[in-house]
PDB file of N, CA and C in Angstrom:
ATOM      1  N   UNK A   1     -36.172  34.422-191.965  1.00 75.00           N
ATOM      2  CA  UNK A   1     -36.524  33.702-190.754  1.00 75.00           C
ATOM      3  C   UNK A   1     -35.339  32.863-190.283  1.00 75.00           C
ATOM      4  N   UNK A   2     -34.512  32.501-191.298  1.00 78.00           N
ATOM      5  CA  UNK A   2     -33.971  31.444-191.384  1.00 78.00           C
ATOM      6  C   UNK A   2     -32.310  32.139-190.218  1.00 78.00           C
ATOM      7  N   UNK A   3     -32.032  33.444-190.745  1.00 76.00           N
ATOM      8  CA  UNK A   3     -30.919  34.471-189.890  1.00 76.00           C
ATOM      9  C   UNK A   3     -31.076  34.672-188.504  1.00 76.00           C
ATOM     10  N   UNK A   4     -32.571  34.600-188.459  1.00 81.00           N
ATOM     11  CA  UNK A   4     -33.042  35.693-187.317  1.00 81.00           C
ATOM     12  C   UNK A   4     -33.369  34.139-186.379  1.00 81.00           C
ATOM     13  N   UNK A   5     -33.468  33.395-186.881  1.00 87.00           N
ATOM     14  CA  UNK A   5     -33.558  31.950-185.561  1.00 87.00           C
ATOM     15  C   UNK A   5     -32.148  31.270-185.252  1.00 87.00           C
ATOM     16  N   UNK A   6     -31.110  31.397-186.030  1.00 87.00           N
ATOM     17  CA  UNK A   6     -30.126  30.494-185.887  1.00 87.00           C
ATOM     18  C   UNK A   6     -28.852  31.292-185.678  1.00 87.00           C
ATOM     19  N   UNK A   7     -28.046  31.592-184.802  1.00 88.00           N
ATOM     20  CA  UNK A   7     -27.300  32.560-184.362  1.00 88.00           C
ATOM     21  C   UNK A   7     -26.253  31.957-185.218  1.00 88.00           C
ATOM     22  N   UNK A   8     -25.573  30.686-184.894  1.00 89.00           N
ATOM     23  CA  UNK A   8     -24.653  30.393-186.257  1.00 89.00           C
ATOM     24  C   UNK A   8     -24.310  31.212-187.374  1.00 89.00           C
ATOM     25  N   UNK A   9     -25.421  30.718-188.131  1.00 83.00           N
ATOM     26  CA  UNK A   9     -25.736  31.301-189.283  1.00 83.00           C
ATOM     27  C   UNK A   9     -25.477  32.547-189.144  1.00 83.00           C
ATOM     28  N   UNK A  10     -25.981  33.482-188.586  1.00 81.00           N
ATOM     29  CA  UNK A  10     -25.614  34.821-188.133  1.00 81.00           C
ATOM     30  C   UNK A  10     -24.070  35.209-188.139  1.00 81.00           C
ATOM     31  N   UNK A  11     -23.821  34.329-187.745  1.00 83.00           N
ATOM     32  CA  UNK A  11     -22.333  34.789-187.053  1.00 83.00           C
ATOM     33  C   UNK A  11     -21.387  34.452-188.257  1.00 83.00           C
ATOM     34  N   UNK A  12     -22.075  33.703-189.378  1.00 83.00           N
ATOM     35  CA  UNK A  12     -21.515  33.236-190.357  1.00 83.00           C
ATOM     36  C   UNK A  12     -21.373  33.859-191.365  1.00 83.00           C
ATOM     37  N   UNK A  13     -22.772  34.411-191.940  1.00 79.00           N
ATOM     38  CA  UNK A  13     -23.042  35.336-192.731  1.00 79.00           C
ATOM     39  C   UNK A  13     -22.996  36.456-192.911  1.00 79.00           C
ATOM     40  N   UNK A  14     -23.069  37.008-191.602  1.00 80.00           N
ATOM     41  CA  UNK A  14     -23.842  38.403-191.513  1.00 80.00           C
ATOM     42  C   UNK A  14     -21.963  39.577-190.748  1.00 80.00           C
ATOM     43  N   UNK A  15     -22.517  40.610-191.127  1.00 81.00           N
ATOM     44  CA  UNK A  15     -20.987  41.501-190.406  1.00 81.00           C
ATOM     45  C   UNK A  15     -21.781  42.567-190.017  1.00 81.00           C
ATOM     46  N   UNK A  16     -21.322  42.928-188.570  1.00 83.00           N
ATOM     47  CA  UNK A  16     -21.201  44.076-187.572  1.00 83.00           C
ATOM     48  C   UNK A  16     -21.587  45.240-188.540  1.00 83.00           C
ATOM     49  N   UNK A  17     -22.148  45.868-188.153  1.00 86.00           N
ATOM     50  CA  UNK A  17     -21.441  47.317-189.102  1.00 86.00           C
ATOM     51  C   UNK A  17     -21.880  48.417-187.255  1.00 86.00           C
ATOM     52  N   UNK A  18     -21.082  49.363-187.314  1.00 87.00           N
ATOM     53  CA  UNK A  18     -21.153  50.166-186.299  1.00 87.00           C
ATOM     54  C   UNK A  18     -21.534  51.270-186.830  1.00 87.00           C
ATOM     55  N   UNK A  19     -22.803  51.668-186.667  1.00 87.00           N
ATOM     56  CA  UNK A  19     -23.598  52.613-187.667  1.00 87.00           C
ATOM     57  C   UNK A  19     -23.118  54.193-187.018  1.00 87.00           C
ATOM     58  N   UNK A  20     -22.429  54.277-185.480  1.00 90.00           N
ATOM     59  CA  UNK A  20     -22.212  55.731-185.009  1.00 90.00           C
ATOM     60  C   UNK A  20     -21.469  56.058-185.854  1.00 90.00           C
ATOM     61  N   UNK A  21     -20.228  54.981-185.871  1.00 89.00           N
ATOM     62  CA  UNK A  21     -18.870  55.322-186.755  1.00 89.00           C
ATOM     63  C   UNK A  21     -18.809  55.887-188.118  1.00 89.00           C
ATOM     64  N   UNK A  22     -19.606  54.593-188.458  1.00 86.00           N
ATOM     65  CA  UNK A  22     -20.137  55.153-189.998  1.00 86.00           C
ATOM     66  C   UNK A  22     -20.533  56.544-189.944  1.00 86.00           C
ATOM     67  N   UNK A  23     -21.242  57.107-189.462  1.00 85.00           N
ATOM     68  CA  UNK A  23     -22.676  58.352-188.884  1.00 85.00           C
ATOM     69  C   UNK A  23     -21.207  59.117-188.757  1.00 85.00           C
ATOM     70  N   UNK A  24     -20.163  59.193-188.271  1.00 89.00           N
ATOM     71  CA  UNK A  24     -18.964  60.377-188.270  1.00 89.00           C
ATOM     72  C   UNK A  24     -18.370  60.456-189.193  1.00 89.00           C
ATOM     73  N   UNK A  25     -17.650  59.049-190.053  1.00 88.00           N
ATOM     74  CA  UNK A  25     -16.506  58.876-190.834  1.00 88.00           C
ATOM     75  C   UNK A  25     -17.312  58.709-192.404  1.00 88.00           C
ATOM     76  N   UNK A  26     -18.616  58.028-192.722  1.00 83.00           N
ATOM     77  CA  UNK A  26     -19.268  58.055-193.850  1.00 83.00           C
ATOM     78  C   UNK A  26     -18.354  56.992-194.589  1.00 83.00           C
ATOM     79  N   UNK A  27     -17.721  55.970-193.731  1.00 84.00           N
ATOM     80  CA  UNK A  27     -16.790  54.863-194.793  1.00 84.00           C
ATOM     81  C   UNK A  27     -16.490  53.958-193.625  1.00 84.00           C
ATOM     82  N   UNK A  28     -16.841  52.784-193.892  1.00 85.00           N
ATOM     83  CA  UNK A  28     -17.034  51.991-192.869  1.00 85.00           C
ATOM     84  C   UNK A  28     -16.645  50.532-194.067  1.00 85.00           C
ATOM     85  N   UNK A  29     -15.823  49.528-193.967  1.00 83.00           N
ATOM     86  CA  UNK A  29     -15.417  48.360-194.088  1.00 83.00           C
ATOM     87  C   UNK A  29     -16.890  47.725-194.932  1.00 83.00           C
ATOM     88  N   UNK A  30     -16.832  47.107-196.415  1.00 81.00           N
ATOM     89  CA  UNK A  30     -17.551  46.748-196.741  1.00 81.00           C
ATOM     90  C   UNK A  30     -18.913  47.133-197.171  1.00 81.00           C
ATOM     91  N   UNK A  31     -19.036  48.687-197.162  1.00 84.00           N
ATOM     92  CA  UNK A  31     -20.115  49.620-197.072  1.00 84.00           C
ATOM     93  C   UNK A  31     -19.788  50.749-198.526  1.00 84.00           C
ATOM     94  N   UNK A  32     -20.397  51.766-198.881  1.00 84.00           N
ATOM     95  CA  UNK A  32     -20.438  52.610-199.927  1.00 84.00           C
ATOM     96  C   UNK A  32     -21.432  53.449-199.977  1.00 84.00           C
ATOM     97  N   UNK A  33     -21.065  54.559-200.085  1.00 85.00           N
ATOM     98  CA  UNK A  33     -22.135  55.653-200.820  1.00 85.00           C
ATOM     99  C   UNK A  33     -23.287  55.003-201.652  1.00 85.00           C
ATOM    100  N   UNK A  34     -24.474  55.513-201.488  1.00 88.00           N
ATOM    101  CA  UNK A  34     -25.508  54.837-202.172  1.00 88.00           C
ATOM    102  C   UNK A  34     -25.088  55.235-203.958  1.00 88.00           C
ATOM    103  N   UNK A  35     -24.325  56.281-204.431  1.00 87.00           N
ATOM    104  CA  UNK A  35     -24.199  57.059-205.708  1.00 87.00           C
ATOM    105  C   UNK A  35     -23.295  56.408-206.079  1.00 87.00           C
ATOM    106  N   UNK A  36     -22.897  55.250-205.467  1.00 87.00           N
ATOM    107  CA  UNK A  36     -21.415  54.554-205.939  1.00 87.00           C
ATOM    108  C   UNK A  36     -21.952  52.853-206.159  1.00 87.00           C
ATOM    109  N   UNK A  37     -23.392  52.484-206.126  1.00 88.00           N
ATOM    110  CA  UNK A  37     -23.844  51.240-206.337  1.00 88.00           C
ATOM    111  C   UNK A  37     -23.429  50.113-207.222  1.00 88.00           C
ATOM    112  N   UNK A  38     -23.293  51.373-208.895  1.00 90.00           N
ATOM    113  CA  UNK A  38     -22.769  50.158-209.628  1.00 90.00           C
ATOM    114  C   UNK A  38     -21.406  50.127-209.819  1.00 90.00           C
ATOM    115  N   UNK A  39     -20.510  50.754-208.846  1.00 88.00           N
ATOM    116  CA  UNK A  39     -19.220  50.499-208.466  1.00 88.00           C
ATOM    117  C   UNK A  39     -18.977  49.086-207.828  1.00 88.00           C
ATOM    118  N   UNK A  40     -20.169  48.486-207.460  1.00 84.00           N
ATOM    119  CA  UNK A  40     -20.109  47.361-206.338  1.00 84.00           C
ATOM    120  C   UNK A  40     -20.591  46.244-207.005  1.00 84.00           C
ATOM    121  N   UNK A  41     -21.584  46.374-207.810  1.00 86.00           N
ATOM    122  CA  UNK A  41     -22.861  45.387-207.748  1.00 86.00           C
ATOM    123  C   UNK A  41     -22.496  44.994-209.468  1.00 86.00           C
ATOM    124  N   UNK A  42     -22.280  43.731-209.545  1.00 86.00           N
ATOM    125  CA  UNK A  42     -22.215  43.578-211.656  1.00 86.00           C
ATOM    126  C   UNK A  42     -23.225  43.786-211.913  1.00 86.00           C
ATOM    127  N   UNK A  43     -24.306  43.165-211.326  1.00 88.00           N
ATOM    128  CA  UNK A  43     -25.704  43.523-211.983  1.00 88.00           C
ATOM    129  C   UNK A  43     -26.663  44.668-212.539  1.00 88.00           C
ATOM    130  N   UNK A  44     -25.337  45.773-211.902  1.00 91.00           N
ATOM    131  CA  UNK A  44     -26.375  47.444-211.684  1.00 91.00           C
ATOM    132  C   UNK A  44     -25.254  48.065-212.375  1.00 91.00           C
ATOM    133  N   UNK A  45     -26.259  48.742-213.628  1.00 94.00           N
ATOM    134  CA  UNK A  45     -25.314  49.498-214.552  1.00 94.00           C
ATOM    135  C   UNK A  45     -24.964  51.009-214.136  1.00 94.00           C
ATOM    136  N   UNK A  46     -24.383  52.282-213.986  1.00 94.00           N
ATOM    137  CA  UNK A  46     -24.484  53.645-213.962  1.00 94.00           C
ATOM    138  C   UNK A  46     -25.679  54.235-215.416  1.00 94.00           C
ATOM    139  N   UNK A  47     -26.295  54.546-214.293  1.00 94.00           N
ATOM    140  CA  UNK A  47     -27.164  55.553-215.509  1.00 94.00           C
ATOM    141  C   UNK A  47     -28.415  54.513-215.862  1.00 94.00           C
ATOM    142  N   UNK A  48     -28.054  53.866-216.731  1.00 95.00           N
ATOM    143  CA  UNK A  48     -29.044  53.087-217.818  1.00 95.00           C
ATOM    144  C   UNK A  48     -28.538  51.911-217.619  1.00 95.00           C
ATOM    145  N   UNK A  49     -29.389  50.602-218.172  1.00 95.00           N
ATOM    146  CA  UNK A  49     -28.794  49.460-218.358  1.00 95.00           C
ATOM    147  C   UNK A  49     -28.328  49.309-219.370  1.00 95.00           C
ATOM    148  N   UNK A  50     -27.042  48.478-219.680  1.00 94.00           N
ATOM    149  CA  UNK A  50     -26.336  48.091-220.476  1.00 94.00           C
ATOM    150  C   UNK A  50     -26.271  46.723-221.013  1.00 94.00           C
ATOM    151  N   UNK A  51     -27.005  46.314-221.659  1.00 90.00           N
ATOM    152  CA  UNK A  51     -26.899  44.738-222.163  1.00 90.00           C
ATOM    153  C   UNK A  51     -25.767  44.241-222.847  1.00 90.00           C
ATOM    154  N   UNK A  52     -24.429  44.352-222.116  1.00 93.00           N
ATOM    155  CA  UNK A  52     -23.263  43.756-223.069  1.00 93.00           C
ATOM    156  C   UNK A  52     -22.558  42.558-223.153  1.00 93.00           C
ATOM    157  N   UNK A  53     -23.618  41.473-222.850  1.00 90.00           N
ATOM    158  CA  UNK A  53     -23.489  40.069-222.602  1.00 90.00           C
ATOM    159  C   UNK A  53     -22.805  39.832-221.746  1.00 90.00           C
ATOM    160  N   UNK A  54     -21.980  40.680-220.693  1.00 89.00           N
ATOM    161  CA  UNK A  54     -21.300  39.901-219.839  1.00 89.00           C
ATOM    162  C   UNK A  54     -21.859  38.869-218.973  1.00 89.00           C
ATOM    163  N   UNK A  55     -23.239  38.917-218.731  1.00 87.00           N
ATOM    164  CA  UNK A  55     -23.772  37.321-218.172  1.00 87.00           C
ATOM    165  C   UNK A  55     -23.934  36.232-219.172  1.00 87.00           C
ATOM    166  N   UNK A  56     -23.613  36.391-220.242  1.00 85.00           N
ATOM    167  CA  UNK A  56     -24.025  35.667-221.057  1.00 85.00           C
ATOM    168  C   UNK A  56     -23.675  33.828-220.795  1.00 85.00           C
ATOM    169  N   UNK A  57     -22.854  33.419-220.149  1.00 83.00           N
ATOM    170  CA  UNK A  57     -22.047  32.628-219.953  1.00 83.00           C
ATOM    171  C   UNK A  57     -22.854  32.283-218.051  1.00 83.00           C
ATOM    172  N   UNK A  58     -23.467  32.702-217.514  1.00 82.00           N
ATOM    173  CA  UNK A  58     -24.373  33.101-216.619  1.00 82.00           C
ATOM    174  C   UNK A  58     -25.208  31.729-216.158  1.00 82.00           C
ATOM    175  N   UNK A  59     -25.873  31.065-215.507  1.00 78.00           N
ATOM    176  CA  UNK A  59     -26.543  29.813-215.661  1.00 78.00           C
ATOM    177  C   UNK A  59     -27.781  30.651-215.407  1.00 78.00           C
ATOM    178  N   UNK A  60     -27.847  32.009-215.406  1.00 80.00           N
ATOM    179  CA  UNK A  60     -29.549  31.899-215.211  1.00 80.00           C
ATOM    180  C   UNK A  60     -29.191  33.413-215.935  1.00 80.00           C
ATOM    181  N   UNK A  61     -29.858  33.457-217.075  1.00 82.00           N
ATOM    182  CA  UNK A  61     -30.137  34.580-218.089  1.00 82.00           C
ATOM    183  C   UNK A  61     -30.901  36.474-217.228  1.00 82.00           C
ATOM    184  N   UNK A  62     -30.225  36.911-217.888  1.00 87.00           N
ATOM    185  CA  UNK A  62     -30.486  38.181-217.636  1.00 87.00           C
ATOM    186  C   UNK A  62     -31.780  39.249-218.461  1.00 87.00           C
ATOM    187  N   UNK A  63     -32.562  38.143-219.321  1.00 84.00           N
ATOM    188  CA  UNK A  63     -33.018  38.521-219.943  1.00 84.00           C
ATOM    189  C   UNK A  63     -34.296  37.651-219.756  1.00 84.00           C
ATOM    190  N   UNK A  64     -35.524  37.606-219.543  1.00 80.00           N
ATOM    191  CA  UNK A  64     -36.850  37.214-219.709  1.00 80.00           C
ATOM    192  C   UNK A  64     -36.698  35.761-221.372  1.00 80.00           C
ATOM    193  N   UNK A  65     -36.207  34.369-220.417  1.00 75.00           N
ATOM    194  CA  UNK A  65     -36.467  33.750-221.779  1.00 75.00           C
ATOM    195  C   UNK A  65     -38.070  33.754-222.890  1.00 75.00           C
ATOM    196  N   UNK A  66     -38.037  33.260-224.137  1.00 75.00           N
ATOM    197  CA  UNK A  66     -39.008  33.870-224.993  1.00 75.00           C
ATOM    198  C   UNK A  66     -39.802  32.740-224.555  1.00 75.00           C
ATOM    199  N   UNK A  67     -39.188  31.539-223.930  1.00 68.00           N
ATOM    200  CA  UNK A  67     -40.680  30.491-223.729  1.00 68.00           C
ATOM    201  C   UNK A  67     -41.330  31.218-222.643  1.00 68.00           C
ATOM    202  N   UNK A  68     -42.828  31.193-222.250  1.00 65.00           N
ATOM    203  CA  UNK A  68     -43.545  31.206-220.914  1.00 65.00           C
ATOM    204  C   UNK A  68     -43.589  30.338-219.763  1.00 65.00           C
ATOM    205  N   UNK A  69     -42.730  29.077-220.588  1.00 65.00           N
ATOM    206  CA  UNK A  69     -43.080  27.926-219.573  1.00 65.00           C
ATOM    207  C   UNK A  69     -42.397  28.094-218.991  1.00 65.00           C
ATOM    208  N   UNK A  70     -42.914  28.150-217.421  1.00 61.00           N
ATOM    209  CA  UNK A  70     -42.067  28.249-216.553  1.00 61.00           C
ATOM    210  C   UNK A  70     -41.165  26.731-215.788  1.00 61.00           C
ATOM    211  N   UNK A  71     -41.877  25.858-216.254  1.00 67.00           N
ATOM    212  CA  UNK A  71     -41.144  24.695-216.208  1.00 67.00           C
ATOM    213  C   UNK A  71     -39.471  24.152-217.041  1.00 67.00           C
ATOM    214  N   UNK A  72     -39.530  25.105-218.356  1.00 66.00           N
ATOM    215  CA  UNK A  72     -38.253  25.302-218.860  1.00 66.00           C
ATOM    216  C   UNK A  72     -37.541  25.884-219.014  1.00 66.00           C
ATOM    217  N   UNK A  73     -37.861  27.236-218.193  1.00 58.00           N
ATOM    218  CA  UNK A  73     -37.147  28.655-217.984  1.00 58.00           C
ATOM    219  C   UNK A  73     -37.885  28.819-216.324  1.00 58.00           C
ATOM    220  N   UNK A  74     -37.186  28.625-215.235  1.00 64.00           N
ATOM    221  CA  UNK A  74     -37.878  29.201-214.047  1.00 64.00           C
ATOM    222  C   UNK A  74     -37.530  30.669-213.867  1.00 64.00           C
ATOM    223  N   UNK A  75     -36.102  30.229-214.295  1.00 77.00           N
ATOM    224  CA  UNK A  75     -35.621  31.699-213.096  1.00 77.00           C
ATOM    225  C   UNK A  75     -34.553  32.729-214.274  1.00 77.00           C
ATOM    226  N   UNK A  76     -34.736  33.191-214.187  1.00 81.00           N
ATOM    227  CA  UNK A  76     -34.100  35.061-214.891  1.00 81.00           C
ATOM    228  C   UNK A  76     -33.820  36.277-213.781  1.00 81.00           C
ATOM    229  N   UNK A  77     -32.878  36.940-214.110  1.00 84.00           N
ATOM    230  CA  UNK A  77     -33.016  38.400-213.414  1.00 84.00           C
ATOM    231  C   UNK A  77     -32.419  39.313-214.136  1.00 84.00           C
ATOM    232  N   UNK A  78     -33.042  40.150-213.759  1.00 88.00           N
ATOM    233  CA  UNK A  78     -32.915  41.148-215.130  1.00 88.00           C
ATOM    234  C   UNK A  78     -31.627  42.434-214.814  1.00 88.00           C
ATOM    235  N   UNK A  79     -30.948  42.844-215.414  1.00 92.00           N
ATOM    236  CA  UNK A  79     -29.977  43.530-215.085  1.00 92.00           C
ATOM    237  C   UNK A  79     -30.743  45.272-214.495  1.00 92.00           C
ATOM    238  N   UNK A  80     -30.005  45.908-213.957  1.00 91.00           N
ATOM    239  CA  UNK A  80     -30.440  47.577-213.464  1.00 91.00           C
ATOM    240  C   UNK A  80     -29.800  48.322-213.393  1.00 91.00           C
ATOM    241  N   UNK A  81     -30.460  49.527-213.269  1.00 93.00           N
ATOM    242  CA  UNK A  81     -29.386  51.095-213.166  1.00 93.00           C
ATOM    243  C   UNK A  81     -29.647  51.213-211.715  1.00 93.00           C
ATOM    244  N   UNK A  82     -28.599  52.374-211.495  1.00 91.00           N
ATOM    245  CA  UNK A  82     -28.936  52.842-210.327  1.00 91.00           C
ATOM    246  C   UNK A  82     -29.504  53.927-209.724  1.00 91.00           C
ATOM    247  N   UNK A  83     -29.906  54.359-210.901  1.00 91.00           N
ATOM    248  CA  UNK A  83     -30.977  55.001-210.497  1.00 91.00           C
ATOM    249  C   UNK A  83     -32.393  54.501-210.478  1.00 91.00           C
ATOM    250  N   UNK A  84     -32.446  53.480-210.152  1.00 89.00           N
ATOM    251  CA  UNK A  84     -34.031  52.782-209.967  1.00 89.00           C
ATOM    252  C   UNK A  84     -34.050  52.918-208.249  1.00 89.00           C
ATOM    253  N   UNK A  85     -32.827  52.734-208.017  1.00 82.00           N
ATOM    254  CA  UNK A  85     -32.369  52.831-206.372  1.00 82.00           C
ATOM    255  C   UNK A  85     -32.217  53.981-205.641  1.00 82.00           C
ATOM    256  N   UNK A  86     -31.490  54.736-206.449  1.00 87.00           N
ATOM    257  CA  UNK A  86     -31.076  56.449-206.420  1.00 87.00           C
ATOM    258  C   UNK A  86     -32.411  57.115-206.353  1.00 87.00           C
ATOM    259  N   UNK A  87     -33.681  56.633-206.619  1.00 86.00           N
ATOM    260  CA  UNK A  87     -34.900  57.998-207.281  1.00 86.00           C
ATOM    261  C   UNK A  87     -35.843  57.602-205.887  1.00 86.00           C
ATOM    262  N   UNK A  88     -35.718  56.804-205.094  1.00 84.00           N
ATOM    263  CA  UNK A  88     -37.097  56.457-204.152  1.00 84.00           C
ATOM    264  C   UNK A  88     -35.739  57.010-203.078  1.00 84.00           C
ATOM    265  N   UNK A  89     -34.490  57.441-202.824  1.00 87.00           N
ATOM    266  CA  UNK A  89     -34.031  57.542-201.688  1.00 87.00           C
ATOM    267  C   UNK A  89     -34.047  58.974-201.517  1.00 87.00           C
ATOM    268  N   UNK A  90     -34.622  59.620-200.370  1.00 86.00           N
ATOM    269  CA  UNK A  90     -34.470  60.987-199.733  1.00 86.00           C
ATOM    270  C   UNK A  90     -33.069  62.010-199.963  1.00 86.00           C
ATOM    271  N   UNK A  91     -32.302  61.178-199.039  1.00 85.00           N
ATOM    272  CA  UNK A  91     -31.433  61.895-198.614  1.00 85.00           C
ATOM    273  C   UNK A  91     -30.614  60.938-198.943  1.00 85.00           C
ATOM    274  N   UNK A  92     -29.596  61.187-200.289  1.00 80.00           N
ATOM    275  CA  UNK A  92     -28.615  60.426-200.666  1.00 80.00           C
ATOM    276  C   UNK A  92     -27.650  60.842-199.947  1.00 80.00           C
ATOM    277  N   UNK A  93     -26.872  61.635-200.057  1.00 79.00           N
ATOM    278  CA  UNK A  93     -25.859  61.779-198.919  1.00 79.00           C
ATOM    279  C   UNK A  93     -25.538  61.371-197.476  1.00 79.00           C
ATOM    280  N   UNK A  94     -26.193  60.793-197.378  1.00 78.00           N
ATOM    281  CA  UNK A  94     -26.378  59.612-196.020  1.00 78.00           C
ATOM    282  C   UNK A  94     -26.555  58.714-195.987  1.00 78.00           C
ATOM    283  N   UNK A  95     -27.334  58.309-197.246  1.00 82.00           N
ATOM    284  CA  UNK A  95     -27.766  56.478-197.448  1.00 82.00           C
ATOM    285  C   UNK A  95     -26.565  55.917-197.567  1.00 82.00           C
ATOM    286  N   UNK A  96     -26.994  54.488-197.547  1.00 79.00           N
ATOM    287  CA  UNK A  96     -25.540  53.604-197.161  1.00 79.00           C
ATOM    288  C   UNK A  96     -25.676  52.214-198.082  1.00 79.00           C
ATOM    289  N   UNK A  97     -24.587  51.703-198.828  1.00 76.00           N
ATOM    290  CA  UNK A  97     -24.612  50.042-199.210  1.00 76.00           C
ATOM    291  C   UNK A  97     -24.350  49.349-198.472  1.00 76.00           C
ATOM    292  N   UNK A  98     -24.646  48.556-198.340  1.00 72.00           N
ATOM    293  CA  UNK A  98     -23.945  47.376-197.948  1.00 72.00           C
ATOM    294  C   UNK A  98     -23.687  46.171-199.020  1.00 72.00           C
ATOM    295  N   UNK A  99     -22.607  46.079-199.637  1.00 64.00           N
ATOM    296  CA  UNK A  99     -22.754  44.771-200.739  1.00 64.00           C
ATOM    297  C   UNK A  99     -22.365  43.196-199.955  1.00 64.00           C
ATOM    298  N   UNK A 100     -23.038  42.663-200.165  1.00 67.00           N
ATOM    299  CA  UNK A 100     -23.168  41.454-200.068  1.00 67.00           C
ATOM    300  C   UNK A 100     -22.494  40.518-200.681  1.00 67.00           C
ATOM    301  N   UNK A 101     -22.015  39.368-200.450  1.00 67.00           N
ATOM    302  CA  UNK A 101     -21.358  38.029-201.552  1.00 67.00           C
ATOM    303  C   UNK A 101     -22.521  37.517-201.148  1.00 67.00           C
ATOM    304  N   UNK A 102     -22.555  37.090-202.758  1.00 67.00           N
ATOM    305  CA  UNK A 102     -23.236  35.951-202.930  1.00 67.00           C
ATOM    306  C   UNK A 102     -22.825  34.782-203.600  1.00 67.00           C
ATOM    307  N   UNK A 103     -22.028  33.529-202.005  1.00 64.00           N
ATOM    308  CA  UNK A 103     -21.451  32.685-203.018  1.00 64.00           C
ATOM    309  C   UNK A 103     -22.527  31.512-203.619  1.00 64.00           C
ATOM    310  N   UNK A 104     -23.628  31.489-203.052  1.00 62.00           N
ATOM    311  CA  UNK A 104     -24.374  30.319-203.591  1.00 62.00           C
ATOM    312  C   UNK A 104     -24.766  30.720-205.388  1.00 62.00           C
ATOM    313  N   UNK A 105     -25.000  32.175-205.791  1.00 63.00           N
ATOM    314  CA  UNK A 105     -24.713  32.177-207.446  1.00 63.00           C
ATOM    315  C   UNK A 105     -23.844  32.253-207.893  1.00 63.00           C
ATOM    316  N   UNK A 106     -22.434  32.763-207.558  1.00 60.00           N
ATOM    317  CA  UNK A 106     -21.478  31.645-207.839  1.00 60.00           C
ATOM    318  C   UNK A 106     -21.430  30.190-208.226  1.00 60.00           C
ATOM    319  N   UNK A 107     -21.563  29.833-206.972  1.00 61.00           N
ATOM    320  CA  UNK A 107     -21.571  27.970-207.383  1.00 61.00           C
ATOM    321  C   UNK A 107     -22.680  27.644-208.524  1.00 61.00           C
ATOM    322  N   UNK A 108     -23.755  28.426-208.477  1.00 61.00           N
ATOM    323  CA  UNK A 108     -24.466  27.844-209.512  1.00 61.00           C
ATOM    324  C   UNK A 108     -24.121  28.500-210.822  1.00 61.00           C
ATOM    325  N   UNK A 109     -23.470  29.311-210.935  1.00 60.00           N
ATOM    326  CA  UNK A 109     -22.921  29.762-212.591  1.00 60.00           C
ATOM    327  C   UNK A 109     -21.833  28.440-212.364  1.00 60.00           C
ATOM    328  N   UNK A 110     -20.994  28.091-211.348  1.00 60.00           N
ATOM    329  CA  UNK A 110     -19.971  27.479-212.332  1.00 60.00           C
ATOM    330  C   UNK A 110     -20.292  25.617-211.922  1.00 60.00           C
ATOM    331  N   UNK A 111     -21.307  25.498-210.990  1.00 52.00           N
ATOM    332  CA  UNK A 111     -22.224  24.065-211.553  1.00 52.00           C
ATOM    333  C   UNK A 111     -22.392  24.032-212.741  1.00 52.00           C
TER     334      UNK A 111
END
């Protein structure tokens, strides 16, 4: 809601993509083959997930902490393959990434 009301923000965050261009050339600035995901993304392994602690050092665990309380563990995310992404898409040879920064988890790994 927060993109779609405040043009700023928009203009801040967000990048153009010219989808004809893409639609001829299939490589467009900041974009990727959907089969090339965990080329992009740390979080998304090829194939299978790989638990090799590289978040370990992470401020928010990659792994489901063992308490329930959610008052002393809120937040986790869990690492992925790409084929969790790869298996619901049609027509891979056309799908498209777009990767994203995300500097606000940044700042909070190194808060």
């Amino acid at each position: 809601e927060h993109m779609r009301s405040h043009t700023p923000s928009r203009a801040l965050w967000m990048k153009a993509l010219d989808l004809a261009s893409y639609c001829l050339t299939m490589a467009e600035p900041d974009t990727l083959p959907l089969d090339r995901i965990a080329e992009a993304v740390a979080d998304i392994d090829n194939d299978r997930v790989v638990d090799d602690g590289r978040f370990a050092d992470s401020a928010i665990p990659t792994a489901c902490p063992l308490s329930e309380d959610a008052e002393t563990h809120p937040l986790w995310t869990p690492l992925g393959a790409d084929v969790f992404w790869q298996g619901s898409v049609y027509d891979q040879d056309s799908s498209l990434v777009i990767a994203l920064d995300d500097p606000l988890a940044v700042f909070n790994d190194v808060g």
